[in-house]
Amino acid sequence: MRTIGTVVRGIRAGIIREGDNIAKLTAEAVMDAWKEAGITPCDRDVVAVTESVVARAQGNYASCEAIAKDVKEKTGGKTVGVIFPILSRNRFSLLLKGMAKGCEKIVLMLSYPSDEVGNHLVDWDLLDKAHVNPYSDVLSLEDFRNKFGYIVHQFTGVDYIDYYSNLIKNENCEVEVIFANRVETILDYTDTIITCDIHTRERSKRLLKDAGGKIVLGLDDILTSSVDGSGYNAEYGLLGSNKATEDTVKLFPRDCMPVAEEISRILSEASGKRIEAMVYGDGAFKDPVGKIWELADPVVSPGYTKGLIGTPNELKLKYLADNDFGNLSGEELRNAIYDRIAAKTSDSLVGNMISEGTTPRRLTDLIGSLCDLTSGSGDKGTPIVYIQGYFDNYSND
């Protein structure tokens, strides 16, 4: 019996620059790795490249001035409610700076005790001690400071309330900070809103419009087209952007399906095997200690080949060993499990007890999370991930 199952390798590549052919460079890096490590390509190997270098190759950047111009044009530039931002210098500070440049006043409404992805402003225990109900209570900045004082983020050491407030003021924009979790609360202050939540944005926009909001935008409605030659993303706007310089952001990449398909085409032709490919961003998992949910991008994967569509269709080996074949052991047990797996069809096992406990998530989300954990976000220099054996099962020799 083969003893090695799934193998995941981070692949080093040169520094990607604007104008580079990212599909060609990715494929070349993988083929170099095949030679260096003596890797034999197999059908359904997966090559994944991070969205960051795809966007860099596309030159998909925008300045705070471009953001400001688009915000002013779409909101009128007077008093704008900016609600439910995540607490992140990398992800949101320059977006807020651009908004402040384009407005006279921002009413900044922060969710509490944490933002959408789990960054905490205040602990639940402190809320309980102060008899504050985050589901109904609206707090002013003075209320918050009186009850909780000045709290810095556990990992960054930043007081995001002061940080965001000062960032707005530095652009000669007035700021008022409130804390609330009911989206309609902002309408007591202004009817012009930019809702900055990521995965709940459609519901937030619907509720605001139904409650009388006149101008209701999400981050996905800003920079959906180029402003004075800037980058843009027609589908996601500012969602998925990251700080690039002190005055520019790198936007989420565009047209990622063709990138994945071209990587697959080059490598499949070179190897004679069917190689799957995808572009990946943030993984979708939660840190049990820091309580941060990693997924600040709008999706884990904005582009992938057809072979990565779907969800796992797996049998639970524990269930088979403990129930169906609980009276067997050794070679007899292994053969029985082999036969059961071999008899598995492509029909979905969802709802079947024999699959209970397997992961009911999309393949692109699972594989993208694996890639994000492998490549990291620092100085590993491996923006490409090569995966073998992901689709193997216990019966494959």
Coordinates of N, CA and C in Angstrom, one line a residue, residues 19 34 51 57 64 141 156 166 208 234 242 259 267 303 340 375 393:
G19 N 2.9 44.0 -15.9 CA 3.1 43.6 -17.3 C 3.6 42.2 -17.5
W34 N 9.3 20.7 -11.2 CA 9.3 19.3 -11.6 C 10.7 18.7 -11.8
E51 N -3.6 35.5 -5.5 CA -4.2 36.7 -6.2 C -3.3 37.9 -6.2
A57 N 0.7 41.7 -11.6 CA 1.0 41.6 -13.0 C 0.1 42.4 -13.9
C64 N -5.3 56.9 -3.5 CA -6.3 57.4 -2.6 C -7.1 58.5 -3.3
L141 N -19.0 57.8 21.1 CA -17.6 57.6 21.4 C -17.4 57.9 22.9
T156 N -1.9 43.8 17.1 CA -1.2 44.9 16.5 C -0.9 46.0 17.5
N166 N -8.2 59.7 13.6 CA -7.2 60.6 13.2 C -6.9 60.6 11.7
L208 N -30.8 48.8 4.2 CA -30.7 50.3 4.2 C -31.6 50.9 3.2
A234 N -14.5 45.4 -11.9 CA -15.9 45.6 -12.2 C -16.8 44.8 -11.3
N242 N -5.6 45.6 -0.9 CA -4.5 45.6 0.2 C -3.7 46.9 0.0
V259 N -6.9 33.2 -16.5 CA -5.5 33.0 -16.0 C -5.4 31.5 -15.6
L267 N 0.5 23.7 -18.7 CA 1.1 22.5 -17.9 C 0.5 21.2 -18.4
G303 N -10.8 32.6 -9.5 CA -10.7 31.9 -10.7 C -10.1 30.5 -10.6
R340 N -15.6 -0.9 -0.7 CA -16.7 0.1 -0.5 C -16.3 1.4 -1.2
S375 N 1.5 29.1 1.7 CA 2.4 30.2 1.2 C 2.6 31.3 2.2
N393 N -7.9 8.7 -2.8 CA -8.5 8.1 -1.6 C -7.7 6.9 -1.1

